[in-house]
Amino acid sequence: MTQPRLRRRSRFMWPLLAACALAGPAQAAPFAYIPNSSSGTVSVIDVANDTVTATVNVGTNPYGVEVNPAGTRAYVANSGSGNVSVINLATNTVVATVPVGNTPTGVAVNPAGTYAYVANYAINTVSVIDLATNTVTAVVPVSSRPYGVAVNPVGTYAYVANYAANTVSVIDLATNTVIATVPVGSNPSAIAVNPAGTRAYVANLTSDNVSVIDLATNTVAATVPVGNGPMGVAVNPAGTRAYVSSRSTDNVSVIDLTTDTAVATVSVGDGPLGVAIDPAGTRAYVVNRGSNNVSVIDLATNTVTTTVAVGWSPGALGLFVGGPVPAPVSPAAIPSLQAWALLLLAAGLGGLGLKHLRPARRAGVAGPG
């Protein structure tokens, strides 16, 4: 083979080699876990194709739900049965049921995945669950009618929205004690903390606004008007937008967090209660209790791209999008770059040999075989 021909062949082979070197094992998309209050179930939505792939039986009147950071468990607060269902996300089965207080609503998991914090609406407490043993190890008194709960990104504080007290309790997680109480709007329900851990956003149901709390001072830094009856709030992974679902106006307000102003409104289904953002920050999932479905919003265009039917009276309070992490592929199962190179080189040389086989035979030169 002449040098020019080798060079021409190499031009086509090297891009293939580079592609093989860069290719890796496929990554699984996350899932959305939607509690259906009247059904006593959780619908599992595969966000890769926005279809329900499983339904898990849990306790009575499930509402709050959170996926742990490892994507291995979901914790579902069952307000009617006074307990938390622990779902193994690899099998979509309940592997434990943890008794907590009366009427648990919100649930949050710390970043280490070692503790869950459950707001007990009827008895004004927060149950602390040790996730290694699935047992309650502490109970923290808070203000009247605790509803939503969130933990900051470093796992040092929990923030509890007290529905009837119009406040947010700040819990020091090292001591499990309330160290501050922040007045907010009327009937705070949901709460979310930004990825930097500098702001908390509180949806106030009957004052139709969002309180922005400066977490360095535990004071309200801004108040943002939204739709009527806000019940859910979520912050995107970049920390640039918050999304607030309003049940009375059937829409989601998009808040620019640099200016603390609503910059868009997206119409969704009937009676939206909860909202969560996928880990990529590209889509929002809005749970519509009145229409028994989930609206999927494309965050690049702020438009609903699909609607997924779920169970009866769905409502999700918490970080309900996440899920199983794909198992690592053994290095022995992945062909090395050298192996790909040899395979492609053999294919290239084989192609050249076949190309010149017929002319060689016509010239009287013996070919292989």
mmCIF file of C-alpha atoms in Angstrom:
data_model
loop_
_atom_site.group_PDB
_atom_site.id
_atom_site.type_symbol
_atom_site.label_atom_id
_atom_site.label_comp_id
_atom_site.label_asym_id
_atom_site.label_seq_id
_atom_site.Cartn_x
_atom_site.Cartn_y
_atom_site.Cartn_z
ATOM 1 C CA MET A 1 0.000 0.000 0.000
ATOM 2 C CA THR A 2 1.387 3.375 -0.949
ATOM 3 C CA GLN A 3 1.780 6.249 1.510
ATOM 4 C CA PRO A 4 -0.818 8.495 -0.188
ATOM 5 C CA ARG A 5 -3.417 5.730 0.046
ATOM 6 C CA LEU A 6 -2.635 5.210 3.745
ATOM 7 C CA ARG A 7 -3.058 8.906 4.380
ATOM 8 C CA ARG A 8 -6.415 8.953 2.587
ATOM 9 C CA ARG A 9 -7.588 5.926 4.561
ATOM 10 C CA SER A 10 -6.414 7.504 7.835
ATOM 11 C CA ARG A 11 -8.537 10.566 7.256
ATOM 12 C CA PHE A 12 -11.646 8.413 7.598
ATOM 13 C CA MET A 13 -10.364 6.115 10.365
ATOM 14 C CA TRP A 14 -9.181 8.670 12.928
ATOM 15 C CA PRO A 15 -12.582 10.361 13.428
ATOM 16 C CA LEU A 16 -14.008 6.892 14.091
ATOM 17 C CA LEU A 17 -11.276 6.218 16.635
ATOM 18 C CA ALA A 18 -11.949 9.543 18.368
ATOM 19 C CA ALA A 19 -15.657 8.819 18.541
ATOM 20 C CA CYS A 20 -15.002 5.427 20.107
ATOM 21 C CA ALA A 21 -12.661 6.945 22.649
ATOM 22 C CA LEU A 22 -15.186 9.583 23.681
ATOM 23 C CA ALA A 23 -18.200 7.294 23.789
ATOM 24 C CA GLY A 24 -19.208 6.063 27.230
ATOM 25 C CA PRO A 25 -21.967 4.043 28.808
ATOM 26 C CA ALA A 26 -25.465 5.471 28.359
ATOM 27 C CA GLN A 27 -26.856 7.408 31.313
ATOM 28 C CA ALA A 28 -30.382 6.746 32.560
ATOM 29 C CA ALA A 29 -32.851 9.593 32.722
ATOM 30 C CA PRO A 30 -34.383 10.429 36.120
ATOM 31 C CA PHE A 31 -37.948 9.713 37.171
ATOM 32 C CA ALA A 32 -40.763 11.761 38.681
ATOM 33 C CA TYR A 33 -42.541 10.286 41.694
ATOM 34 C CA ILE A 34 -46.113 11.551 42.016
ATOM 35 C CA PRO A 35 -48.182 10.764 45.153
ATOM 36 C CA ASN A 36 -51.870 10.200 44.403
ATOM 37 C CA SER A 37 -53.763 11.149 47.553
ATOM 38 C CA SER A 38 -57.108 9.452 46.833
ATOM 39 C CA SER A 39 -55.478 6.352 45.332
ATOM 40 C CA GLY A 40 -52.879 5.790 48.053
ATOM 41 C CA THR A 41 -50.267 5.246 45.374
ATOM 42 C CA VAL A 42 -47.217 6.828 43.758
ATOM 43 C CA SER A 43 -47.048 7.076 39.961
ATOM 44 C CA VAL A 44 -43.534 6.696 38.554
ATOM 45 C CA ILE A 45 -42.936 8.763 35.410
ATOM 46 C CA ASP A 46 -39.924 8.044 33.209
ATOM 47 C CA VAL A 47 -38.907 11.543 32.155
ATOM 48 C CA ALA A 48 -37.064 10.202 29.114
ATOM 49 C CA ASN A 49 -40.419 9.580 27.419
ATOM 50 C CA ASP A 50 -42.900 11.095 29.911
ATOM 51 C CA THR A 51 -44.853 7.898 30.476
ATOM 52 C CA VAL A 52 -45.933 6.181 33.694
ATOM 53 C CA THR A 53 -43.833 3.033 34.044
ATOM 54 C CA ALA A 54 -44.888 1.860 37.517
ATOM 55 C CA THR A 55 -47.414 2.446 40.284
ATOM 56 C CA VAL A 56 -46.395 1.871 43.909
ATOM 57 C CA ASN A 57 -48.857 1.301 46.759
ATOM 58 C CA VAL A 58 -48.013 3.428 49.809
ATOM 59 C CA GLY A 59 -49.935 4.709 52.848
ATOM 60 C CA THR A 60 -53.132 6.732 53.171
ATOM 61 C CA ASN A 61 -53.330 10.180 51.545
ATOM 62 C CA PRO A 62 -49.702 10.517 50.405
ATOM 63 C CA TYR A 63 -48.591 14.084 49.719
ATOM 64 C CA GLY A 64 -45.008 15.047 50.534
ATOM 65 C CA VAL A 65 -42.239 13.203 48.702
ATOM 66 C CA GLU A 66 -38.502 13.550 48.276
ATOM 67 C CA VAL A 67 -35.874 11.537 46.401
ATOM 68 C CA ASN A 68 -32.581 11.105 48.236
ATOM 69 C CA PRO A 69 -29.412 12.557 46.656
ATOM 70 C CA ALA A 70 -28.099 9.101 45.688
ATOM 71 C CA GLY A 71 -31.270 8.365 43.728
ATOM 72 C CA THR A 72 -31.833 5.096 45.560
ATOM 73 C CA ARG A 73 -34.827 5.891 47.792
ATOM 74 C CA ALA A 74 -37.947 8.046 47.774
ATOM 75 C CA TYR A 75 -39.579 9.066 51.058
ATOM 76 C CA VAL A 76 -43.339 9.600 50.936
ATOM 77 C CA ALA A 77 -45.228 11.355 53.750
ATOM 78 C CA ASN A 78 -48.661 9.753 54.166
ATOM 79 C CA SER A 79 -50.815 12.397 55.829
ATOM 80 C CA GLY A 80 -53.726 10.048 56.500
ATOM 81 C CA SER A 81 -51.801 7.163 58.071
ATOM 82 C CA GLY A 82 -49.207 9.167 60.004
ATOM 83 C CA ASN A 83 -46.160 7.492 58.507
ATOM 84 C CA VAL A 84 -43.492 7.650 55.810
ATOM 85 C CA SER A 85 -43.176 5.007 53.080
ATOM 86 C CA VAL A 86 -39.607 4.247 51.984
ATOM 87 C CA ILE A 87 -39.488 3.203 48.321
ATOM 88 C CA ASN A 88 -36.542 1.307 46.854
ATOM 89 C CA LEU A 89 -36.190 3.023 43.475
ATOM 90 C CA ALA A 90 -34.376 0.104 41.853
ATOM 91 C CA THR A 91 -37.416 -2.140 42.356
ATOM 92 C CA ASN A 92 -40.207 0.403 42.955
ATOM 93 C CA THR A 93 -41.261 -1.406 46.108
ATOM 94 C CA VAL A 94 -41.859 -0.181 49.660
ATOM 95 C CA VAL A 95 -39.051 -1.533 51.835
ATOM 96 C CA ALA A 96 -39.940 0.216 55.114
ATOM 97 C CA THR A 97 -42.725 2.186 56.779
ATOM 98 C CA VAL A 98 -41.704 4.664 59.462
ATOM 99 C CA PRO A 99 -44.302 5.947 61.993
ATOM 100 C CA VAL A 100 -44.014 9.707 62.539
ATOM 101 C CA GLY A 101 -46.420 12.332 63.906
ATOM 102 C CA ASN A 102 -50.019 13.135 63.079
ATOM 103 C CA THR A 103 -50.735 14.399 59.530
ATOM 104 C CA PRO A 104 -47.230 14.468 58.030
ATOM 105 C CA THR A 105 -47.068 16.751 55.004
ATOM 106 C CA GLY A 106 -43.633 17.908 53.819
ATOM 107 C CA VAL A 107 -40.472 15.806 53.870
ATOM 108 C CA ALA A 108 -36.869 16.729 53.067
ATOM 109 C CA VAL A 109 -33.620 14.732 53.011
ATOM 110 C CA ASN A 110 -30.232 16.188 53.938
ATOM 111 C CA PRO A 111 -27.481 16.284 51.256
ATOM 112 C CA ALA A 112 -25.590 13.400 52.864
ATOM 113 C CA GLY A 113 -28.688 11.218 52.592
ATOM 114 C CA THR A 114 -28.476 10.293 56.266
ATOM 115 C CA TYR A 115 -31.537 12.017 57.753
ATOM 116 C CA ALA A 116 -35.045 12.954 56.668
ATOM 117 C CA TYR A 117 -37.112 15.738 58.222
ATOM 118 C CA VAL A 118 -40.899 15.364 58.258
ATOM 119 C CA ALA A 119 -43.335 18.196 59.077
ATOM 120 C CA ASN A 120 -46.224 16.928 61.225
ATOM 121 C CA TYR A 121 -49.017 19.377 60.438
ATOM 122 C CA ALA A 122 -51.478 18.471 63.207
ATOM 123 C CA ILE A 123 -49.069 18.401 66.158
ATOM 124 C CA ASN A 124 -46.620 21.217 65.311
ATOM 125 C CA THR A 125 -43.460 19.124 65.225
ATOM 126 C CA VAL A 126 -40.782 17.883 62.864
ATOM 127 C CA SER A 127 -39.754 14.222 63.076
ATOM 128 C CA VAL A 128 -36.093 13.444 62.404
ATOM 129 C CA ILE A 129 -35.586 10.030 60.773
ATOM 130 C CA ASP A 130 -32.237 8.238 60.808
ATOM 131 C CA LEU A 131 -32.187 6.772 57.292
ATOM 132 C CA ALA A 132 -29.677 4.062 58.186
ATOM 133 C CA THR A 133 -32.187 2.482 60.566
ATOM 134 C CA ASN A 134 -35.459 4.075 59.373
ATOM 135 C CA THR A 135 -36.315 5.140 62.908
ATOM 136 C CA VAL A 136 -37.257 8.491 64.427
ATOM 137 C CA THR A 137 -34.365 9.719 66.562
ATOM 138 C CA ALA A 138 -35.594 13.228 67.457
ATOM 139 C CA VAL A 139 -38.714 15.385 67.461
ATOM 140 C CA VAL A 140 -38.395 19.163 67.079
ATOM 141 C CA PRO A 141 -41.239 21.479 68.220
ATOM 142 C CA VAL A 142 -41.964 24.255 65.713
ATOM 143 C CA SER A 143 -44.757 26.794 65.179
ATOM 144 C CA SER A 144 -48.382 26.199 64.264
ATOM 145 C CA ARG A 145 -49.231 23.850 61.369
ATOM 146 C CA PRO A 146 -45.847 23.045 59.789
ATOM 147 C CA TYR A 147 -46.301 22.263 56.112
ATOM 148 C CA GLY A 148 -43.352 22.375 53.706
ATOM 149 C CA VAL A 149 -39.722 21.744 54.697
ATOM 150 C CA ALA A 150 -36.370 22.195 52.940
ATOM 151 C CA VAL A 151 -32.718 21.629 53.881
ATOM 152 C CA ASN A 152 -29.869 23.898 52.766
ATOM 153 C CA PRO A 153 -27.205 22.499 50.374
ATOM 154 C CA VAL A 154 -24.588 21.954 53.091
ATOM 155 C CA GLY A 155 -26.982 20.210 55.445
ATOM 156 C CA THR A 156 -26.650 22.566 58.388
ATOM 157 C CA TYR A 157 -30.160 24.044 58.573
ATOM 158 C CA ALA A 158 -33.728 23.025 57.829
ATOM 159 C CA TYR A 159 -36.435 25.560 57.010
ATOM 160 C CA VAL A 160 -40.067 24.805 57.894
ATOM 161 C CA ALA A 161 -43.053 26.762 56.554
ATOM 162 C CA ASN A 162 -45.609 27.127 59.362
ATOM 163 C CA TYR A 163 -48.985 27.443 57.626
ATOM 164 C CA ALA A 164 -51.066 28.838 60.488
ATOM 165 C CA ALA A 165 -48.331 30.934 62.128
ATOM 166 C CA ASN A 166 -47.254 32.773 58.944
ATOM 167 C CA THR A 167 -43.630 32.055 59.781
ATOM 168 C CA VAL A 168 -40.646 29.942 58.827
ATOM 169 C CA SER A 169 -38.795 28.057 61.565
ATOM 170 C CA VAL A 170 -35.021 27.711 61.146
ATOM 171 C CA ILE A 171 -33.707 24.464 62.684
ATOM 172 C CA ASP A 172 -30.035 23.956 63.508
ATOM 173 C CA LEU A 173 -29.501 20.362 62.388
ATOM 174 C CA ALA A 174 -26.468 19.864 64.624
ATOM 175 C CA THR A 175 -28.654 20.297 67.719
ATOM 176 C CA ASN A 176 -32.166 19.787 66.284
ATOM 177 C CA THR A 177 -33.356 23.031 67.836
ATOM 178 C CA VAL A 178 -35.114 26.088 66.407
ATOM 179 C CA ILE A 179 -32.695 29.016 66.354
ATOM 180 C CA ALA A 180 -34.794 31.597 64.489
ATOM 181 C CA THR A 181 -38.343 32.319 63.359
ATOM 182 C CA VAL A 182 -38.923 34.442 60.259
ATOM 183 C CA PRO A 183 -42.276 36.205 59.617
ATOM 184 C CA VAL A 184 -43.422 35.727 56.008
ATOM 185 C CA GLY A 185 -46.707 36.024 54.087
ATOM 186 C CA SER A 186 -50.103 34.540 54.805
ATOM 187 C CA ASN A 187 -50.388 30.741 55.053
ATOM 188 C CA PRO A 188 -46.929 29.696 53.820
ATOM 189 C CA SER A 189 -47.051 26.244 52.281
ATOM 190 C CA ALA A 190 -44.032 25.265 50.182
ATOM 191 C CA ILE A 191 -40.408 26.312 50.575
ATOM 192 C CA ALA A 192 -37.270 25.872 48.459
ATOM 193 C CA VAL A 193 -33.622 26.847 48.985
ATOM 194 C CA ASN A 194 -31.418 27.985 46.103
ATOM 195 C CA PRO A 195 -28.320 25.911 45.158
ATOM 196 C CA ALA A 196 -25.964 28.507 46.685
ATOM 197 C CA GLY A 197 -27.739 28.261 50.033
ATOM 198 C CA THR A 198 -28.163 32.029 50.228
ATOM 199 C CA ARG A 199 -31.927 32.408 49.682
ATOM 200 C CA ALA A 200 -35.115 30.568 50.560
ATOM 201 C CA TYR A 201 -38.313 31.042 48.569
ATOM 202 C CA VAL A 202 -41.648 30.618 50.385
ATOM 203 C CA ALA A 203 -45.008 30.231 48.597
ATOM 204 C CA ASN A 204 -47.685 32.032 50.626
ATOM 205 C CA LEU A 205 -51.090 30.539 49.802
ATOM 206 C CA THR A 206 -53.496 33.329 50.732
ATOM 207 C CA SER A 207 -51.344 36.432 50.226
ATOM 208 C CA ASP A 208 -50.603 35.328 46.639
ATOM 209 C CA ASN A 209 -46.899 36.005 46.817
ATOM 210 C CA VAL A 210 -43.463 34.564 47.468
ATOM 211 C CA SER A 211 -41.294 35.668 50.380
ATOM 212 C CA VAL A 212 -37.566 35.749 49.592
ATOM 213 C CA ILE A 213 -35.539 35.086 52.757
ATOM 214 C CA ASP A 214 -31.904 36.156 53.050
ATOM 215 C CA LEU A 215 -30.451 33.136 54.849
ATOM 216 C CA ALA A 216 -27.436 35.055 56.139
ATOM 217 C CA THR A 217 -29.690 37.270 58.250
ATOM 218 C CA ASN A 218 -32.924 35.221 58.345
ATOM 219 C CA THR A 219 -34.931 38.222 57.185
ATOM 220 C CA VAL A 220 -37.260 38.752 54.224
ATOM 221 C CA ALA A 221 -35.345 40.556 51.480
ATOM 222 C CA ALA A 222 -38.136 40.742 48.891
ATOM 223 C CA THR A 223 -41.763 39.827 48.264
ATOM 224 C CA VAL A 224 -42.801 38.746 44.754
ATOM 225 C CA PRO A 225 -46.454 38.799 43.627
ATOM 226 C CA VAL A 226 -47.505 35.634 41.754
ATOM 227 C CA GLY A 227 -50.795 33.926 40.832
ATOM 228 C CA ASN A 228 -53.665 33.195 43.201
ATOM 229 C CA GLY A 229 -53.140 30.436 45.737
ATOM 230 C CA PRO A 230 -49.453 29.523 45.319
ATOM 231 C CA MET A 231 -48.822 26.005 46.660
ATOM 232 C CA GLY A 232 -45.535 24.863 45.137
ATOM 233 C CA VAL A 233 -42.113 26.375 44.512
ATOM 234 C CA ALA A 234 -38.907 25.078 42.944
ATOM 235 C CA VAL A 235 -35.558 26.623 41.991
ATOM 236 C CA ASN A 236 -33.643 25.526 38.887
ATOM 237 C CA PRO A 237 -30.140 23.996 39.293
ATOM 238 C CA ALA A 238 -28.472 27.158 37.996
ATOM 239 C CA GLY A 239 -30.185 29.245 40.680
ATOM 240 C CA THR A 240 -31.455 31.745 38.128
ATOM 241 C CA ARG A 241 -35.202 31.013 38.083
ATOM 242 C CA ALA A 242 -37.900 29.969 40.531
ATOM 243 C CA TYR A 243 -41.140 28.330 39.420
ATOM 244 C CA VAL A 244 -44.298 28.809 41.512
ATOM 245 C CA SER A 245 -47.498 26.811 40.955
ATOM 246 C CA SER A 246 -50.751 28.635 41.798
ATOM 247 C CA ARG A 247 -53.762 26.389 42.313
ATOM 248 C CA SER A 248 -56.522 28.993 41.938
ATOM 249 C CA THR A 249 -55.290 30.487 38.653
ATOM 250 C CA ASP A 250 -54.026 27.188 37.180
ATOM 251 C CA ASN A 251 -50.647 28.531 36.203
ATOM 252 C CA VAL A 252 -46.949 28.658 37.006
ATOM 253 C CA SER A 253 -45.150 31.950 37.577
ATOM 254 C CA VAL A 254 -41.522 32.160 36.410
ATOM 255 C CA ILE A 255 -39.423 34.387 38.680
ATOM 256 C CA ASP A 256 -36.118 35.911 37.603
ATOM 257 C CA LEU A 257 -34.012 35.547 40.736
ATOM 258 C CA THR A 258 -31.598 38.325 39.806
ATOM 259 C CA THR A 259 -34.411 40.885 39.975
ATOM 260 C CA ASP A 260 -36.990 38.991 42.074
ATOM 261 C CA THR A 261 -39.724 39.688 39.538
ATOM 262 C CA ALA A 262 -42.130 37.401 37.696
ATOM 263 C CA VAL A 263 -41.147 37.411 34.014
ATOM 264 C CA ALA A 264 -43.536 34.808 32.566
ATOM 265 C CA THR A 265 -46.700 32.861 33.334
ATOM 266 C CA VAL A 266 -47.390 29.356 32.007
ATOM 267 C CA SER A 267 -50.921 27.895 31.964
ATOM 268 C CA VAL A 268 -51.086 24.301 33.233
ATOM 269 C CA GLY A 269 -53.775 21.880 34.405
ATOM 270 C CA ASP A 270 -56.497 22.223 37.015
ATOM 271 C CA GLY A 271 -55.426 23.003 40.578
ATOM 272 C CA PRO A 272 -51.613 22.712 40.411
ATOM 273 C CA LEU A 273 -50.110 21.890 43.809
ATOM 274 C CA GLY A 274 -46.469 20.881 43.403
ATOM 275 C CA VAL A 275 -43.637 21.680 41.012
ATOM 276 C CA ALA A 276 -40.131 20.235 40.590
ATOM 277 C CA ILE A 277 -37.288 20.718 38.094
ATOM 278 C CA ASP A 278 -35.396 17.883 36.430
ATOM 279 C CA PRO A 279 -31.664 17.618 37.297
ATOM 280 C CA ALA A 280 -30.675 18.991 33.880
ATOM 281 C CA GLY A 281 -32.715 22.147 34.495
ATOM 282 C CA THR A 282 -34.520 21.810 31.179
ATOM 283 C CA ARG A 283 -38.049 20.853 32.265
ATOM 284 C CA ALA A 284 -40.476 21.477 35.091
ATOM 285 C CA TYR A 285 -43.041 18.927 36.264
ATOM 286 C CA VAL A 286 -46.261 20.408 37.656
ATOM 287 C CA VAL A 287 -48.730 18.197 39.553
ATOM 288 C CA ASN A 288 -52.367 19.130 38.854
ATOM 289 C CA ARG A 289 -54.717 17.800 41.524
ATOM 290 C CA GLY A 290 -57.975 18.783 39.851
ATOM 291 C CA SER A 291 -57.188 17.256 36.450
ATOM 292 C CA ASN A 292 -55.282 14.189 37.743
ATOM 293 C CA ASN A 293 -52.246 14.790 35.593
ATOM 294 C CA VAL A 294 -48.777 16.305 35.356
ATOM 295 C CA SER A 295 -47.906 19.188 33.020
ATOM 296 C CA VAL A 296 -44.372 19.083 31.580
ATOM 297 C CA ILE A 297 -42.936 22.533 30.856
ATOM 298 C CA ASP A 298 -40.021 23.145 28.474
ATOM 299 C CA LEU A 299 -38.049 25.765 30.396
ATOM 300 C CA ALA A 300 -36.332 27.110 27.292
ATOM 301 C CA THR A 301 -39.660 28.215 25.826
ATOM 302 C CA ASN A 302 -41.924 28.245 28.924
ATOM 303 C CA THR A 303 -44.492 26.121 27.139
ATOM 304 C CA VAL A 304 -46.226 22.882 28.115
ATOM 305 C CA THR A 305 -44.946 20.128 25.823
ATOM 306 C CA THR A 306 -46.938 17.189 27.159
ATOM 307 C CA THR A 307 -49.400 16.145 29.849
ATOM 308 C CA VAL A 308 -49.098 12.832 31.713
ATOM 309 C CA ALA A 309 -52.138 11.190 33.302
ATOM 310 C CA VAL A 310 -51.525 9.836 36.832
ATOM 311 C CA GLY A 311 -53.722 8.632 39.727
ATOM 312 C CA TRP A 312 -56.547 10.308 41.618
ATOM 313 C CA SER A 313 -55.980 13.633 43.393
ATOM 314 C CA PRO A 314 -52.219 13.877 42.871
ATOM 315 C CA GLY A 315 -50.184 16.326 44.898
ATOM 316 C CA ALA A 316 -46.433 16.418 45.342
ATOM 317 C CA LEU A 317 -44.712 18.611 47.910
ATOM 318 C CA GLY A 318 -40.926 18.399 47.726
ATOM 319 C CA LEU A 319 -38.085 17.418 45.385
ATOM 320 C CA PHE A 320 -39.928 14.637 43.594
ATOM 321 C CA VAL A 321 -37.789 14.315 40.440
ATOM 322 C CA GLY A 322 -34.712 12.096 40.690
ATOM 323 C CA GLY A 323 -34.151 8.396 40.670
ATOM 324 C CA PRO A 324 -31.992 5.381 40.049
ATOM 325 C CA VAL A 325 -28.366 6.017 39.159
ATOM 326 C CA PRO A 326 -27.188 3.609 36.418
ATOM 327 C CA ALA A 327 -24.842 0.904 37.690
ATOM 328 C CA PRO A 328 -21.199 1.546 36.766
ATOM 329 C CA VAL A 329 -19.953 -0.493 33.835
ATOM 330 C CA SER A 330 -16.956 -2.696 34.593
ATOM 331 C CA PRO A 331 -13.816 -1.456 32.793
ATOM 332 C CA ALA A 332 -13.307 -5.023 31.561
ATOM 333 C CA ALA A 333 -16.631 -4.768 29.710
ATOM 334 C CA ILE A 334 -15.565 -1.641 27.790
ATOM 335 C CA PRO A 335 -13.208 -2.254 24.842
ATOM 336 C CA SER A 336 -10.010 -0.273 25.205
ATOM 337 C CA LEU A 337 -8.962 2.405 22.751
ATOM 338 C CA GLN A 338 -6.212 0.057 21.551
ATOM 339 C CA ALA A 339 -8.777 -2.657 20.848
ATOM 340 C CA TRP A 340 -10.930 -0.255 18.857
ATOM 341 C CA ALA A 341 -7.861 0.903 16.948
ATOM 342 C CA LEU A 342 -6.884 -2.654 16.027
ATOM 343 C CA LEU A 343 -10.429 -3.482 14.937
ATOM 344 C CA LEU A 344 -10.705 -0.405 12.762
ATOM 345 C CA LEU A 345 -7.225 -0.859 11.326
ATOM 346 C CA ALA A 346 -8.028 -4.455 10.457
ATOM 347 C CA ALA A 347 -11.261 -3.340 8.818
ATOM 348 C CA GLY A 348 -9.443 -0.671 6.849
ATOM 349 C CA LEU A 349 -6.684 -2.992 5.668
ATOM 350 C CA GLY A 350 -9.233 -5.655 4.829
ATOM 351 C CA GLY A 351 -11.135 -3.190 2.707
ATOM 352 C CA LEU A 352 -7.978 -2.253 0.816
ATOM 353 C CA GLY A 353 -7.077 -5.921 0.286
ATOM 354 C CA LEU A 354 -10.475 -6.750 -1.163
ATOM 355 C CA LYS A 355 -10.311 -3.698 -3.379
ATOM 356 C CA HIS A 356 -7.036 -4.839 -4.962
ATOM 357 C CA LEU A 357 -7.775 -8.565 -5.015
ATOM 358 C CA ARG A 358 -9.485 -8.663 -8.421
ATOM 359 C CA PRO A 359 -6.884 -6.536 -10.274
ATOM 360 C CA ALA A 360 -4.115 -8.722 -8.815
ATOM 361 C CA ARG A 361 -5.704 -11.894 -10.114
ATOM 362 C CA ARG A 362 -6.210 -10.367 -13.567
ATOM 363 C CA ALA A 363 -2.483 -9.584 -13.648
ATOM 364 C CA GLY A 364 -1.618 -13.212 -12.898
ATOM 365 C CA VAL A 365 -0.539 -12.607 -9.340
ATOM 366 C CA ALA A 366 -1.790 -15.242 -6.873
ATOM 367 C CA GLY A 367 -4.187 -13.807 -4.342
ATOM 368 C CA PRO A 368 -4.871 -15.177 -0.845
ATOM 369 C CA GLY A 369 -6.720 -18.503 -0.559
#
